Structures are given as structure tokens and as C-alpha cells.
Coordinates of C-alpha atoms and ligand atoms in Angstrom, one line a residue:
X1 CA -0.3 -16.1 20.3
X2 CA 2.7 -13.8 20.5
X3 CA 3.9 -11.5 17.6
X4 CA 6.8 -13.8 17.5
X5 CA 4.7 -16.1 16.4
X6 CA 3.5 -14.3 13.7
X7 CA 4.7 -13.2 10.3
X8 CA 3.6 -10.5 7.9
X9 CA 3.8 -10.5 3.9
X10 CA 4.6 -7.0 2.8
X11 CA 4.6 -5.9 -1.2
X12 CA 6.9 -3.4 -2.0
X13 CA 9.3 -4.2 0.9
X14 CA 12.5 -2.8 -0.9
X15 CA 11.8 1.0 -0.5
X16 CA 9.7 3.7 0.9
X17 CA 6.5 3.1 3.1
X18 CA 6.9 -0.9 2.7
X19 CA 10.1 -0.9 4.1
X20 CA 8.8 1.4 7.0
X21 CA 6.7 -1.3 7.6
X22 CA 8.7 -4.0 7.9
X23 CA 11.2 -1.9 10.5
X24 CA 7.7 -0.9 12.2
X25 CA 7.1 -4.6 12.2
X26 CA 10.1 -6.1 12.9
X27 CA 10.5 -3.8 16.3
X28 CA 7.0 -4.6 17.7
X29 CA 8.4 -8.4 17.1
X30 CA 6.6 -10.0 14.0
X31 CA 8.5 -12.9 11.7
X32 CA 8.6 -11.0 8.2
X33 CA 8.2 -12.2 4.5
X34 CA 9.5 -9.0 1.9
X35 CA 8.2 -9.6 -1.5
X36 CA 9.3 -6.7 -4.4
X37 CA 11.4 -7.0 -7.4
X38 CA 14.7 -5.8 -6.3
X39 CA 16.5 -8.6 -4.7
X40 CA 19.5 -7.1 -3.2
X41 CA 17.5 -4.4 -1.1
X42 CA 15.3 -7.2 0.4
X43 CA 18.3 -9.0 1.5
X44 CA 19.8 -6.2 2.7
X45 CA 16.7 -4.9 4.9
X46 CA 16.4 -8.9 6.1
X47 CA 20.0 -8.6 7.2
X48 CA 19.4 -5.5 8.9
X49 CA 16.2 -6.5 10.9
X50 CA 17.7 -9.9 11.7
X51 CA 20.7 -8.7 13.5
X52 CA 18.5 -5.8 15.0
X53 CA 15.3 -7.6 16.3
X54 CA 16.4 -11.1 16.3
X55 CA 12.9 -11.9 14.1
X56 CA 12.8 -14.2 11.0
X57 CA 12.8 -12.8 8.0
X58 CA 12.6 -14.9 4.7
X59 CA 12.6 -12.7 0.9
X60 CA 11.1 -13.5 -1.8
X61 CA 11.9 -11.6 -5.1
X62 CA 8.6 -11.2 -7.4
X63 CA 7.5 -9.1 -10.2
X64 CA 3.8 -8.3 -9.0
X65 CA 3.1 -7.5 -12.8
X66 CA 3.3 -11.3 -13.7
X67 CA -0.2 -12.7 -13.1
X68 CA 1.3 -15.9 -11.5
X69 CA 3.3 -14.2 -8.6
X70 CA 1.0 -14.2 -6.1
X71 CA 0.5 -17.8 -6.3
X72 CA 4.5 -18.0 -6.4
X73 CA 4.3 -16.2 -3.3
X74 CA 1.8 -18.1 -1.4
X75 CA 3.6 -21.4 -2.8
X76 CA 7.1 -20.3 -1.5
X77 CA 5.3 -19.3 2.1
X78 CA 3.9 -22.6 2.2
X79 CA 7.3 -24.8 1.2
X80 CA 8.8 -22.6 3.8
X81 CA 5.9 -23.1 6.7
X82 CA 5.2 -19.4 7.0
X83 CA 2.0 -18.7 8.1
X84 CA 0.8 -15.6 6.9
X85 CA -0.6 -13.3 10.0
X86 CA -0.8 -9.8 7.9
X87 CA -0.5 -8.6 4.7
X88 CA 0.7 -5.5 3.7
X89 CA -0.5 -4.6 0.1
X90 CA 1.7 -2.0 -0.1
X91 CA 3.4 -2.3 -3.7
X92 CA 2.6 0.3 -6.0
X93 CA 3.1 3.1 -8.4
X94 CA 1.7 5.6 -10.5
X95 CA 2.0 6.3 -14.4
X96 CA 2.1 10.3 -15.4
X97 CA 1.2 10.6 -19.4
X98 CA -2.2 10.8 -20.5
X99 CA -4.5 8.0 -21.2
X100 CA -4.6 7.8 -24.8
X101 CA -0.8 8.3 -24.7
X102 CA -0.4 5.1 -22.9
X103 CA 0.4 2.2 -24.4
X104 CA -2.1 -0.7 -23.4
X105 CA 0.5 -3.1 -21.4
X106 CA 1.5 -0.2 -19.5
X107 CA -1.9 0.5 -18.3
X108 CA -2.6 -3.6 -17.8
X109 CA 0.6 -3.2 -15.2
X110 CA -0.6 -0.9 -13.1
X111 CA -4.0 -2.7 -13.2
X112 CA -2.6 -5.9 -12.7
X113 CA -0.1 -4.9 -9.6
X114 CA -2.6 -2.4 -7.6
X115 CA -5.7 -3.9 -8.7
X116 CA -5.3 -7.5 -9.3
X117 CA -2.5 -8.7 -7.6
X118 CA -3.8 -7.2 -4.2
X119 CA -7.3 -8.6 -4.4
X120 CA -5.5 -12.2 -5.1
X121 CA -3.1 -12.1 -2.3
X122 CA -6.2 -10.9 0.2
X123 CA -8.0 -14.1 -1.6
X124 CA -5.3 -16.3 -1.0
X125 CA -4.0 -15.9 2.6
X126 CA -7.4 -15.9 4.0
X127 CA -8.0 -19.4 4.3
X128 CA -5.3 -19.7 6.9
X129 CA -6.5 -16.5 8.9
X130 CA -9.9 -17.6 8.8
X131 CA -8.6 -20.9 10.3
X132 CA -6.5 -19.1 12.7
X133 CA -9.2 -16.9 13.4
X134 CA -7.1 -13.7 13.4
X135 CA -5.6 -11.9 10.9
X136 CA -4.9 -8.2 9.5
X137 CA -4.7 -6.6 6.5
X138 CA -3.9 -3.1 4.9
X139 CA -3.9 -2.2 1.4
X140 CA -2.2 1.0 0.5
X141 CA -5.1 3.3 -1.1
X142 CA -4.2 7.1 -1.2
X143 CA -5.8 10.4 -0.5
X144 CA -6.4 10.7 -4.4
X145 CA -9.3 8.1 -3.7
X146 CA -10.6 10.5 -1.2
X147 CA -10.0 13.6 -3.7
X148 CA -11.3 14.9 -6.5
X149 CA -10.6 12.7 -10.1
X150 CA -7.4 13.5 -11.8
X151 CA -7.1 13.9 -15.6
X152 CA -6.2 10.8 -17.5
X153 CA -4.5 8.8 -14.6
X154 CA -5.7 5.6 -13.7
X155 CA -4.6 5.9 -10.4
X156 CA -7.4 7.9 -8.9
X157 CA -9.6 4.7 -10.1
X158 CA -7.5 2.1 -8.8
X159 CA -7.2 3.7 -5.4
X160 CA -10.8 4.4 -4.9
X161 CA -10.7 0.7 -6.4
X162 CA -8.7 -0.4 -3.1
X163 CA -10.8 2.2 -0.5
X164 CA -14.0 0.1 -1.4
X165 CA -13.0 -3.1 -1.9
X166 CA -11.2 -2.9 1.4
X167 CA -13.9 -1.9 3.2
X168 CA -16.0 -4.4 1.9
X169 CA -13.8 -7.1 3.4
X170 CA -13.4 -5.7 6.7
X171 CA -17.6 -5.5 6.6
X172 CA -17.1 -9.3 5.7
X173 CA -14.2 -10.4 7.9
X174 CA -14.6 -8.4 11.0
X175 CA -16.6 -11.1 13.1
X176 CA -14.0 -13.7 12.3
X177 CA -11.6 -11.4 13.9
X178 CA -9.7 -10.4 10.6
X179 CA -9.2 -6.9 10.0
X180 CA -8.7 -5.0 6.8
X181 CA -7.6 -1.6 6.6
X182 CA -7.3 0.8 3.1
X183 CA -4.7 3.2 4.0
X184 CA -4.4 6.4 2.6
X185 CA -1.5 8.8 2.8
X186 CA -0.9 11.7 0.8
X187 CA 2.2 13.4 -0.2
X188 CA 4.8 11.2 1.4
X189 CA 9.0 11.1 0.9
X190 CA 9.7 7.8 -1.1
X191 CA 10.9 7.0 -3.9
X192 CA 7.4 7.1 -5.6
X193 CA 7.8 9.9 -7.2
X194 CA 11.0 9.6 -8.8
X195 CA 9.6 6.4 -10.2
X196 CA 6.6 8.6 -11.4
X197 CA 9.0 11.4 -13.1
X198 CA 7.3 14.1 -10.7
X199 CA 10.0 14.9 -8.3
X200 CA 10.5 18.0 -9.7
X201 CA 6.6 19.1 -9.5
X202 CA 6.3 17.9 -6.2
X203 CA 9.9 19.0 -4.9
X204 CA 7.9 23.0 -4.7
X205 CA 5.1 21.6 -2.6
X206 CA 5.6 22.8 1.1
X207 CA 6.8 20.9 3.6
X208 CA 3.6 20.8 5.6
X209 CA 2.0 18.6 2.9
X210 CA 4.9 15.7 3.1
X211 CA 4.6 13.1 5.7
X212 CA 7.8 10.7 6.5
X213 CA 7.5 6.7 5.5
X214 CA 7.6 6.0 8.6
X215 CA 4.7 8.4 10.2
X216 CA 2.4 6.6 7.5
X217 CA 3.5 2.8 8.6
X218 CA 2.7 4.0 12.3
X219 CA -0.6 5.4 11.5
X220 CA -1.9 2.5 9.2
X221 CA -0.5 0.0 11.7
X222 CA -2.5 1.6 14.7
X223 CA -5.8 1.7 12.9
X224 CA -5.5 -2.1 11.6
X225 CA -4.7 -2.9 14.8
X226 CA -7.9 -0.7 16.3
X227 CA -10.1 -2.1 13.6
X228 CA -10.5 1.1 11.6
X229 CA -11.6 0.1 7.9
X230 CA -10.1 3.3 6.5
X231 CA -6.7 5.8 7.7
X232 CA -6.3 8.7 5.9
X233 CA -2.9 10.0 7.6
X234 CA -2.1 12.9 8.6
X235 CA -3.6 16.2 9.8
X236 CA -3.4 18.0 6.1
X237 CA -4.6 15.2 4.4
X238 CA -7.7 14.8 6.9
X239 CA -8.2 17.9 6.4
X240 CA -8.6 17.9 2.5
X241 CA -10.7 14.9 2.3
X242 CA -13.2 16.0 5.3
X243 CA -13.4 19.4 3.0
X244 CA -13.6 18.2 -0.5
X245 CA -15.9 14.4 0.1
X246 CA -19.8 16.6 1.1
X247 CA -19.0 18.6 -2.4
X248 CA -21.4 17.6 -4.9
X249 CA -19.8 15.5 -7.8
X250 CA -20.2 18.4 -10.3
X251 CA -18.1 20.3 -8.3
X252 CA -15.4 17.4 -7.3
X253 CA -15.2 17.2 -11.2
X254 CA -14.6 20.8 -11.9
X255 CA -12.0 21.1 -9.1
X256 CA -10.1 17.8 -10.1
X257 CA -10.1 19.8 -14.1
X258 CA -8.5 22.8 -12.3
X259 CA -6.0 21.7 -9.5
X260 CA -4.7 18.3 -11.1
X261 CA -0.6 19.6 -10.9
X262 CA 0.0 16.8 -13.4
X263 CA -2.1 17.9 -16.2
X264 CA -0.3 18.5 -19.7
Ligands
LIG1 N1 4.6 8.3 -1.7 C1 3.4 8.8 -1.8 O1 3.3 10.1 -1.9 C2 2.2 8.0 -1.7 C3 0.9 8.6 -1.5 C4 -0.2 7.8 -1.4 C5 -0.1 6.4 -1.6 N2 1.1 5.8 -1.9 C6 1.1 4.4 -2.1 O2 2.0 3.8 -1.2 C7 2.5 2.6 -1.8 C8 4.0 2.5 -1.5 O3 4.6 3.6 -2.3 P1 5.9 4.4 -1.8 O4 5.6 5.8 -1.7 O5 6.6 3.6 -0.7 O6 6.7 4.2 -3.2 P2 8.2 3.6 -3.5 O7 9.2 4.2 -2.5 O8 8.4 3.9 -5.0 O9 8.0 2.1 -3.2 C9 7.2 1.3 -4.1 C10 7.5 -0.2 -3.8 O10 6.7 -1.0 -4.7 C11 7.5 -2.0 -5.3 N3 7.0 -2.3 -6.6 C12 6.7 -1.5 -7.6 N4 6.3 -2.2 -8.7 C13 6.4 -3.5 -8.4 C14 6.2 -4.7 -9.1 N5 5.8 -4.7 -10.4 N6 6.3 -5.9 -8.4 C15 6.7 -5.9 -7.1 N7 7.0 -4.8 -6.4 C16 6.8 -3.6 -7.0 C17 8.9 -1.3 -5.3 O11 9.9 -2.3 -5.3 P3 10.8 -2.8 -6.6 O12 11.0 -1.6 -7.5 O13 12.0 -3.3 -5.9 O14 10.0 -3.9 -7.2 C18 8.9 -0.6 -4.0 O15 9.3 -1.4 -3.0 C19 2.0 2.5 -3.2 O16 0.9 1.7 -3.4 C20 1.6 4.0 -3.5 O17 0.6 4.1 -4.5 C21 2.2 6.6 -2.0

């Protein structure tokens, strides 16, 4: 089968590393299906990658906080006879107040988008791959999951949520040739941070920390493709996890109280 033949589901198409992924995607030939809220920014990159590649590329505007989207999802690929090849479980973001601050439905969000929402969509498109007998998957996981825990965010726990649970799967898939893939990046230009509130925090990090969009897309896309169940990208960031993951957990903990740059 030729990539032309195949079509990847990416979350969190409409910005930042998704979108990197689809124009990573779309060049090396593969039919495309954008999910993420914003409308108008999915049609705009399906346009593009169209009239560029010559691909097919179908959107399909979802709010991955609504428990039934990825069955709206799955229900539009199949009225539509897309098969779905890869995911990309890209979409994603991170809250900044503490805990306690939070009100409940905030925190269900992120849960239900990083957490819940990817595991279903894995669930759901593997019937087809396992029929097809190939398929690939990368979830987006982060360097946090690979550092030491941050104060009062959830997001350390859902990414090291999305590290092990992705590595389960590839454990589990791998001999019926589907690959699964957590990708970790660290500091990388997006919009993520703006969503966050952090930008101007993160804007007096040096430049050797921040990777580009589409650096990360590359890297994840050559280790799904190699069959390597985690990426952590980049030099720095292979660096900091190599250093800080044979510390004992004591320490991890007493670090992660120190450096967290987001602590009140
Ligand atoms: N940037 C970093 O430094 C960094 C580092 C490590 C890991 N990551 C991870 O990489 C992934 C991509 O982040 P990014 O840096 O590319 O951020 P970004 O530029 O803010 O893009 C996030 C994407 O997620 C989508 N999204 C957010 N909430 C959604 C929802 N409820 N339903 C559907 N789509 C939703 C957004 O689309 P709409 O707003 O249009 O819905 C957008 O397309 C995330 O999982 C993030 O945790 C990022």
C-alpha cells in the first residue's frame, strides 16, 4: 500500500505541532483527516495542503472535551470511507492555577481531552488497523513526564499518564505491525503557551531550550515510523531526562519543589 492510500486523523490540527504534522504528512503523501475546534483554520490548512500536495484532506470540527466526540469522529470517518492509517493524538493543553484553585469542570477538561479522549480514539481506530494489519500511532506526551513532578498541575500526571499507556500498546500491538509512539518534546514555539497564560515566563528562557513545530513533527514521525515506543526530541531535552530519570524519587520531588517556574 502506498501513502496515498492512506489517511491520518490528527487532534489539534488547527495550530502548532498538529498542524506541523499534517504539512509533514501531507508532503510525504498521506490522505489527511484535521479534527480541532476551530473550524476556519482546518479549512484553511486543508486548502493549503490540497492545492500543494494534491492529497485528500476531509475536516472535521470537534470539541475533544465533549465525551461523545470521538465517536462523532470515528462515525464521520466512516460515512465518509476514510480509513484511518495513523493517529496523531496531538490535541492538548495545559492549566496554570493551583489545584485547589481550580474549579472541578476545568480539571474534568483537561482529563477528558488528554486522558480520555486519546485512549478512546486509540480504542476505536484499532479495529481497522488490526484488520489492515498496519497502523501507527503517536500520542503527544511531554518532557514533564520524563521530569521531575510540578506543583499543583495536572499535567505532569496526564503526560506520564500518555508515556505509559503508550508504551503499553506498542508492547501489545507491535507484532500485528501497529506502532504506537508517546512523543515528548519540550519547550516548543506554538501557541501552547499563550493558551496557558505563560508566554511571558517562558518568552526569558533561552533559545537553546525551544525547538520549532516542525523539528518535533519530524522527530516523532521518524521514530513511529522506526518503531521507537518513546521520542523525547531534541538534544536539550535528552539531555535533561537522561540526567534527572536515575535520581532517586526523593530527590525528583525536592527538585520539582524548587525549579517548577510556574509555582505561585
Ligand atoms: N508547545 C510545547 O511547549 C509542548 C511541549 C510538550 C508537549 N506539548 C504537547 O503538544 C501538543 C500540541 O500542543 P502545541 O504546542 O501544538 O499547542 P497549540 O499550538 O496550543 O495547539 C493545541 C491544539 O490542540 C487543540 N485543542 C485544544 N483543546 C482542544 C479541544 N478541547 N478539542 C479539540 N482540540 C483542542 C487546539 O485547537 P483548537 O483551539 O482549534 O480546538 C490546537 O490545534 C499538546 O498535547 C501539548 O501538551 C507541547
Amino acid at each position: 500500500m502506498t501513502n496515498q492510500n492512506r489517511t491520518a486523523l490528527i487532534t489539534g490540527a488547527s495550530a502548532g505541532i498538529g498542524a506541523a504534522f499534517a504539512r509533514h504528512l501531507a508532503a510525504e503523501g498521506y490522505n489527511l483527516l484535521l479534527v480541532a475546534r476551530r473550524a476556519e483554520r482546518l479549512q484553511d490548512l486543508a486548502d493549503e495542503l490540497k492545492r500543494d500536495h494534491g492529497i485528500r484532506c476531509d475536516v472535521f470540527a470537534a470539541d475533544l472535551n465533549d465525551p461523545s466526540a470521538p465517536a462523532a469522529i470515528m462515525a464521520f470517518a466512516d460515512a465518509n470511507e476514510i480509513a484511518v492509517d495513523v493517529l496523531i493524538n496531538n490535541a492538548g493543553l495545559s492549566g496554570k492555577t493551583a489545584f485547589a484553585d481550580t474549579p472541578w469542570p476545568t480539571l474534568a477538561a483537561e482529563i477528558q481531552l488528554m486522558v480520555t479522549a486519546l485512549t478512546e480514539l486509540c480504542h476505536r481506530v484499532l479495529p481497522g488497523m488490526r484488520a489492515r494489519g498496519w497502523g501507527r500511532i503517536i500520542n503527544l506526551s511531554s518532557v514533564a513526564a520524563l521530569s521531575p513532578p510540578a506543583a499543583s498541575l495536572l499535567y505532569t500526571g496526564i503526560k506520564s499518564y500518555v508515556l505509559n499507556i503508550s508504551q503499553s500498546l506498542d508492547m501489545e500491538l507491535k507484532p500485528q505491525g501497529i506502532h504506537v509512539t508517546a512523543l515528548c518534546p519540550g519547550f516548543t514555539y506554538s501557541e501552547f503557551h499563550d493558551v496557558m497564560g505563560t508566554r511571558d515566563t517562558t518568552d526569558k528562557l533561552p533559545g537553546f531550550f525551544w525547538q520549532g513545530a516542525d523539528a518535533v513533527a519530524r522527530e516523532g514521525w521518524q521514530a513511529v515510523m522506526k518503531g521507537k515506543p518513546v521520542c523525547v526530541t531534541g538534544m536539550v531535552n535528552k539531555l535533561m531526562a537522561a540526567t534527572v530519570r536515575p535520581l532517586p524519587v526523593a530527590l525528583q520531588y525536592r527538585l520539582g519543589d524548587r525549579l517548577n517556574p510556574f509555582k505561585e
